[in-house]
Amino acid sequence: MSTHEEQGREQRSPEQAREALHRVRVEVGKALVGQDQAVTGLIVALLARGHILLEGVPGVAKTLMVRTLAAALDVDTKRVQFTPDLMPGDVTGSLVYDSRTSDFEFRAGPVFTNLLLADEINRTPPKTQSSLLEAMEERQVTVDGTPRPLPDPFLVAATQNPVEYEGTYPLPEAQLDRFLLKVVLPIPPREDEMQVLQRHATGFNPQDLAGAGVRAVAGPADLRAGSAAMRQVQVAPEVIAYIVDIARATRQSPSLQLGVSPRGATALMSTSRAWAWLNGRSFVTPDDVKALAHGTLGHRLALRPEAELEGVSVTSVLDSALNSVPVPR
C-alpha cells in the first residue's frame, strides 16, 4: 500500500493534524523564501474546502509554491496552462471513441486530482473558465449527463498576472465569488531576494524538490481531521453579527457597485474558523475576522467606474467598511 493510501485510511486526531499542517509550512519554506501569508492561505483554503486565487507578477514563485505544497502534503497535483485555445474538455475530460469496444469511454481531464494548478486562468476564454465552475462548487464534473465525483480533497489554485491585460479575459464576478480566498504575492523585500539568489548560487533546483529536502509530512487524513475540527470552532452570536455588519457596510459604500454577498459573509466565517483552529483556539475572535477580511472579501468587491477614476482602491474601501463597524467586546 502506498504512503498516500495509508495516510488516507488512518485516523488522525485534531492535535496531530494541526501539528502536521504546521510542519507543512516548514517544508514549503525549504523551497520558498517568505510568502508565509500565501502558504497559510492555501492551508486555510484546504481546511475550509475552498479554492484560492494567487495574483502576482511573473517570477514570484506562484507555481513553485503550489508544487511544493503538494509535495509536502503527499497529495496528487496537476497543472493546466490556460491559453486562448484551451477547450472545456481539455480541463474536465471528454468522451473518446474506443474502436476495440465500439463504444465511447470517458477520459478524465486534469481536473481529476487533489490540487489543480490553473496557471494564468485569465488567459482562457469565458467558456473554458466556466468549465471549472461546476468542479469548484459541486466537486463533480458532468459529461454527457453523467456526474463524476472529484477526488477528496480537491482544491483549485488559480494564478493570474495583474499587470499584463492584453489577450486576457478577466474573471467574471460569479467566478471570482467561487474563490474562497485571493492572495497577492508581492515582490520580495531585498533581504528575501538576496536569500533566493543565494540558494540558487549554491545549487537549488526548483524542479528538484526532493533534492531541496522537501518531503511529505501530512496527508489527506490530516486535512479531513483538520476540516472536521475546524467546523467545531465556536462562533459567538456577536462575532456572527460583526461579520454580517461588515458585509452590509460594503453594500452601502458609495464607491462600490457590488458589495459582499451572503456567500462572501459565509466564506469569511469559514476562513476565520480555520485560522482560529490553526492557532489552537476553539472559538473565533474579532481579530481573526479582521485578519482574514481582505483575503476573503477583497476580490468580491467591484468599484464604480467613477471611483476607479478618482484612484479609490478596493483595499481602502474595505478598510473603511471595517473601521465603520463597532468591534464586539
Coordinates of C-alpha atoms in Angstrom, one line a residue:
M1 CA 0.0 0.0 0.0
S2 CA 1.3 3.5 -0.9
T3 CA 2.0 6.2 1.7
H4 CA -0.8 8.2 0.1
E5 CA -3.3 5.3 0.7
E6 CA -2.0 4.6 4.2
Q7 CA -2.4 8.2 5.3
G8 CA -5.8 8.3 3.6
R9 CA -7.2 5.5 5.7
E10 CA -5.7 6.1 9.1
Q11 CA -7.5 8.2 11.7
R12 CA -5.8 11.4 12.9
S13 CA -6.6 13.4 16.0
P14 CA -7.2 17.2 15.6
E15 CA -3.9 17.8 17.5
Q16 CA -1.9 15.5 15.2
A17 CA -3.5 17.2 12.2
R18 CA -2.6 20.7 13.4
E19 CA 1.0 19.7 14.1
A20 CA 1.3 18.1 10.7
L21 CA -0.1 21.2 8.9
H22 CA 2.3 23.4 10.8
R23 CA 5.2 21.1 9.6
V24 CA 3.9 21.6 6.1
R25 CA 4.6 25.3 6.3
V26 CA 8.2 24.5 7.4
E27 CA 8.7 22.1 4.5
V28 CA 7.4 24.7 2.0
G29 CA 10.0 27.1 3.5
K30 CA 12.8 24.8 2.2
A31 CA 11.9 25.7 -1.4
L32 CA 10.4 29.2 -0.9
V33 CA 11.7 32.3 0.8
G34 CA 9.0 34.4 2.5
Q35 CA 5.4 34.2 1.2
D36 CA 4.2 32.8 4.5
Q37 CA 0.9 34.6 4.1
A38 CA 0.2 32.8 0.8
V39 CA 1.2 29.4 2.1
T40 CA -1.1 29.9 5.1
G41 CA -3.9 31.0 2.8
L42 CA -3.5 27.7 0.8
I43 CA -3.8 25.7 4.0
V44 CA -6.8 27.7 5.2
A45 CA -8.5 27.1 1.8
L46 CA -7.8 23.3 2.1
L47 CA -9.2 23.2 5.6
A48 CA -12.3 25.2 4.6
R49 CA -12.8 23.2 1.5
G50 CA -12.5 26.2 -0.7
H51 CA -10.3 27.5 -3.6
I52 CA -7.7 30.2 -3.9
L53 CA -6.7 32.8 -6.4
L54 CA -3.0 33.7 -6.4
E55 CA -2.2 37.0 -8.0
G56 CA 1.3 38.3 -8.7
V57 CA 3.7 39.3 -11.5
P58 CA 5.6 36.5 -13.3
G59 CA 8.6 35.2 -11.3
V60 CA 7.3 35.4 -7.7
A61 CA 7.1 31.6 -7.4
K62 CA 3.3 31.1 -7.6
T63 CA 3.7 27.8 -9.5
L64 CA 6.6 26.6 -7.3
M65 CA 4.5 27.3 -4.2
V66 CA 1.7 25.1 -5.2
R67 CA 4.0 22.3 -6.4
T68 CA 5.9 22.4 -3.1
L69 CA 2.7 22.4 -1.0
A70 CA 1.5 19.3 -2.9
A71 CA 4.9 17.6 -2.2
A72 CA 4.7 18.4 1.5
L73 CA 1.1 17.2 1.7
D74 CA 1.5 13.9 -0.2
V75 CA -1.5 14.7 -2.5
D76 CA -1.8 14.4 -6.2
T77 CA -1.4 17.5 -8.2
K78 CA -1.8 18.5 -11.9
R79 CA -1.0 21.7 -13.7
V80 CA -3.0 23.3 -16.6
Q81 CA -1.5 26.2 -18.6
F82 CA -4.6 28.2 -19.6
T83 CA -4.3 29.5 -23.1
P84 CA -6.7 31.2 -25.6
D85 CA -7.2 27.9 -27.5
L86 CA -7.9 25.7 -24.4
M87 CA -11.3 23.9 -24.7
P88 CA -13.5 22.9 -21.7
G89 CA -12.9 19.2 -22.4
D90 CA -9.2 19.8 -22.1
V91 CA -9.8 20.6 -18.4
T92 CA -12.7 18.4 -17.4
G93 CA -12.2 15.4 -19.7
S94 CA -14.3 14.1 -22.6
L95 CA -15.9 11.0 -24.2
V96 CA -13.5 9.2 -26.6
Y97 CA -14.5 6.5 -29.0
D98 CA -12.8 3.2 -28.4
S99 CA -12.6 1.2 -31.6
R100 CA -11.9 -2.0 -29.6
T101 CA -15.2 -1.9 -27.8
S102 CA -17.1 0.2 -30.4
D103 CA -18.2 2.4 -27.6
F104 CA -17.4 5.8 -26.0
E105 CA -15.4 5.9 -22.8
F106 CA -14.7 8.8 -20.5
R107 CA -11.2 10.0 -20.5
A108 CA -10.7 12.1 -17.3
G109 CA -9.1 15.5 -17.6
P110 CA -6.5 17.1 -15.3
V111 CA -9.3 18.4 -13.0
F112 CA -9.5 14.9 -11.5
T113 CA -6.7 15.5 -9.0
N114 CA -6.4 16.8 -5.4
L115 CA -4.7 20.1 -6.1
L116 CA -5.2 21.6 -9.6
L117 CA -2.9 24.4 -10.5
A118 CA -4.8 26.6 -13.0
D119 CA -1.9 28.7 -14.4
E120 CA -2.9 32.1 -15.8
I121 CA -6.6 31.4 -15.6
N122 CA -7.4 34.8 -17.1
R123 CA -5.7 33.8 -20.4
T124 CA -8.5 31.5 -21.5
P125 CA -12.0 32.4 -22.8
P126 CA -15.0 32.5 -20.5
K127 CA -16.4 29.2 -21.9
T128 CA -13.3 27.4 -20.6
Q129 CA -13.2 29.4 -17.4
S130 CA -16.8 28.4 -16.7
S131 CA -16.0 24.7 -17.2
L132 CA -14.4 24.9 -13.7
L133 CA -17.5 26.3 -12.1
E134 CA -19.2 23.0 -11.5
A135 CA -16.0 21.4 -10.4
M136 CA -15.3 24.2 -7.9
E137 CA -18.9 24.4 -6.5
E138 CA -20.2 20.8 -6.8
R139 CA -16.9 18.9 -6.7
Q140 CA -18.0 16.9 -9.6
V141 CA -17.9 17.0 -13.4
T142 CA -20.9 16.2 -15.6
V143 CA -20.1 14.9 -19.1
D144 CA -22.9 13.6 -21.4
G145 CA -25.4 13.8 -18.5
T146 CA -23.3 11.6 -16.1
P147 CA -21.9 13.3 -12.9
R148 CA -18.5 12.1 -12.0
P149 CA -17.2 13.0 -8.4
L150 CA -13.8 14.5 -8.0
P151 CA -11.2 13.2 -5.5
D152 CA -11.2 14.4 -1.9
P153 CA -9.5 16.7 -1.0
F154 CA -9.9 19.0 -4.1
L155 CA -8.6 22.5 -4.4
V156 CA -8.2 24.8 -7.4
A157 CA -5.2 27.1 -7.0
A158 CA -5.5 29.6 -9.9
T159 CA -2.9 32.2 -10.8
Q160 CA -3.2 35.4 -12.7
N161 CA -0.9 38.2 -13.7
P162 CA -2.2 41.6 -12.5
V163 CA -0.3 43.8 -14.9
E164 CA -0.5 42.3 -18.4
Y165 CA -4.1 42.6 -19.7
E166 CA -3.5 42.2 -23.4
G167 CA -5.1 39.0 -24.6
T168 CA -6.7 38.2 -21.3
Y169 CA -10.3 37.6 -20.2
P170 CA -11.0 39.0 -16.7
L171 CA -12.8 36.5 -14.5
P172 CA -16.5 37.4 -14.2
E173 CA -17.9 38.2 -10.7
A174 CA -19.7 34.9 -10.5
Q175 CA -16.4 33.0 -10.9
L176 CA -14.5 35.3 -8.6
D177 CA -17.1 34.7 -5.9
R178 CA -16.3 30.9 -6.1
F179 CA -12.8 31.5 -4.8
L180 CA -12.7 31.4 -1.1
L181 CA -9.5 33.5 -0.9
K182 CA -7.4 35.7 -3.0
V183 CA -3.8 36.2 -2.0
V184 CA -1.5 38.8 -3.6
L185 CA 2.1 37.7 -3.8
P186 CA 4.3 40.8 -3.7
I187 CA 7.9 41.2 -5.0
P188 CA 10.0 40.0 -2.0
P189 CA 11.9 42.6 0.1
R190 CA 15.7 43.0 -0.6
E191 CA 16.8 40.6 2.1
D192 CA 14.5 37.8 0.9
E193 CA 15.5 38.3 -2.7
M194 CA 19.2 38.1 -1.7
Q195 CA 18.4 34.8 0.0
V196 CA 16.6 33.5 -3.1
L197 CA 19.7 34.2 -5.2
Q198 CA 22.0 32.7 -2.6
R199 CA 20.0 29.5 -2.7
H200 CA 20.3 29.3 -6.5
A201 CA 24.0 30.1 -6.3
T202 CA 24.5 27.1 -4.0
G203 CA 22.7 24.7 -6.4
F204 CA 19.0 25.0 -5.6
N205 CA 16.9 23.5 -8.4
P206 CA 13.2 24.4 -8.4
Q207 CA 12.4 21.3 -10.5
D208 CA 14.0 19.0 -7.9
L209 CA 12.0 19.5 -4.7
A210 CA 13.3 16.2 -3.2
G211 CA 16.8 17.4 -3.7
A212 CA 15.9 20.6 -1.7
G213 CA 14.8 18.3 1.2
V214 CA 11.1 18.7 0.8
R215 CA 9.2 15.6 2.0
A216 CA 5.6 14.7 2.7
V217 CA 4.8 15.5 6.3
A218 CA 1.0 15.4 6.1
G219 CA -1.7 13.8 4.0
P220 CA -5.4 13.6 3.2
A221 CA -6.2 12.2 6.7
D222 CA -4.8 15.3 8.3
L223 CA -6.8 17.5 6.1
R224 CA -10.0 15.6 6.9
A225 CA -9.3 15.7 10.6
G226 CA -8.5 19.4 10.4
S227 CA -11.6 20.2 8.4
A228 CA -13.8 18.3 10.9
A229 CA -12.2 20.0 13.9
M230 CA -12.5 23.4 12.2
R231 CA -16.2 23.0 11.9
Q232 CA -16.4 22.6 15.7
V233 CA -14.8 26.0 16.3
Q234 CA -17.4 28.2 18.1
V235 CA -18.6 31.5 16.6
A236 CA -20.4 33.6 19.1
P237 CA -23.6 35.5 18.0
E238 CA -21.7 38.8 18.5
V239 CA -19.0 37.7 16.1
I240 CA -21.6 36.5 13.5
A241 CA -23.3 39.9 13.8
Y242 CA -19.8 41.5 13.3
I243 CA -19.3 39.6 10.1
V244 CA -22.8 40.4 8.8
D245 CA -22.4 44.1 9.6
I246 CA -19.0 44.2 7.7
A247 CA -20.7 42.6 4.6
R248 CA -23.6 45.1 4.8
A249 CA -21.2 48.0 5.2
T250 CA -19.7 47.1 1.8
R251 CA -23.1 47.1 0.2
Q252 CA -23.8 50.6 1.4
S253 CA -20.4 52.0 0.2
P254 CA -20.9 54.8 -2.5
S255 CA -17.6 53.7 -4.1
L256 CA -18.8 50.1 -4.9
Q257 CA -21.2 48.8 -7.5
L258 CA -21.0 45.3 -6.0
G259 CA -20.7 44.6 -2.3
V260 CA -20.1 41.3 -0.4
S261 CA -22.8 38.7 -1.0
P262 CA -24.1 36.3 1.7
R263 CA -21.8 33.7 0.2
G264 CA -18.9 36.1 0.9
A265 CA -20.0 36.6 4.5
T266 CA -20.2 32.8 4.9
A267 CA -16.8 32.5 3.4
L268 CA -15.3 35.0 5.9
M269 CA -16.8 32.9 8.8
S270 CA -15.2 29.7 7.3
T271 CA -11.8 31.2 6.9
S272 CA -11.9 32.8 10.3
R273 CA -12.7 29.4 11.8
A274 CA -9.8 27.7 10.0
W275 CA -7.4 30.5 11.1
A276 CA -8.6 30.2 14.7
W277 CA -8.2 26.4 14.7
L278 CA -4.7 26.6 13.2
N279 CA -3.8 29.0 16.0
G280 CA -5.0 26.5 18.6
R281 CA -8.3 28.2 19.6
S282 CA -11.8 26.7 19.8
F283 CA -13.5 30.0 19.2
V284 CA -13.4 32.9 16.7
T285 CA -12.3 36.3 17.8
P286 CA -12.9 39.6 16.0
D287 CA -9.2 39.8 15.3
D288 CA -9.5 36.5 13.3
V289 CA -12.2 38.1 11.2
K290 CA -10.1 41.2 10.6
A291 CA -7.0 39.1 9.7
L292 CA -8.9 37.2 7.0
A293 CA -11.3 40.0 5.8
H294 CA -9.1 41.4 3.0
G295 CA -8.1 38.0 1.6
T296 CA -11.7 36.6 1.8
L297 CA -13.7 39.7 0.7
G298 CA -11.4 41.9 -1.4
H299 CA -11.9 40.0 -4.7
R300 CA -15.7 40.0 -4.3
L301 CA -15.9 43.8 -4.4
A302 CA -16.4 45.8 -7.7
L303 CA -15.6 49.5 -7.8
R304 CA -17.8 52.0 -9.6
P305 CA -16.1 53.5 -12.7
E306 CA -16.0 57.0 -11.2
A307 CA -14.3 55.7 -8.0
E308 CA -11.6 54.0 -10.1
L309 CA -11.0 57.3 -12.0
E310 CA -10.6 59.0 -8.6
G311 CA -7.9 56.5 -7.7
V312 CA -10.0 54.8 -5.0
S313 CA -8.8 51.2 -4.2
V314 CA -10.8 48.2 -3.0
T315 CA -8.4 47.9 -0.1
S316 CA -9.2 51.4 1.1
V317 CA -13.0 50.8 0.7
L318 CA -12.7 47.6 2.7
D319 CA -10.7 49.3 5.4
S320 CA -13.4 52.0 5.7
A321 CA -16.1 49.3 6.0
L322 CA -14.1 47.5 8.7
N323 CA -13.5 50.8 10.6
S324 CA -17.2 51.7 10.4
V325 CA -18.4 48.6 12.2
P326 CA -18.0 48.5 16.0
V327 CA -15.8 45.6 17.2
P328 CA -17.7 43.4 19.7
R329 CA -16.1 43.1 23.2

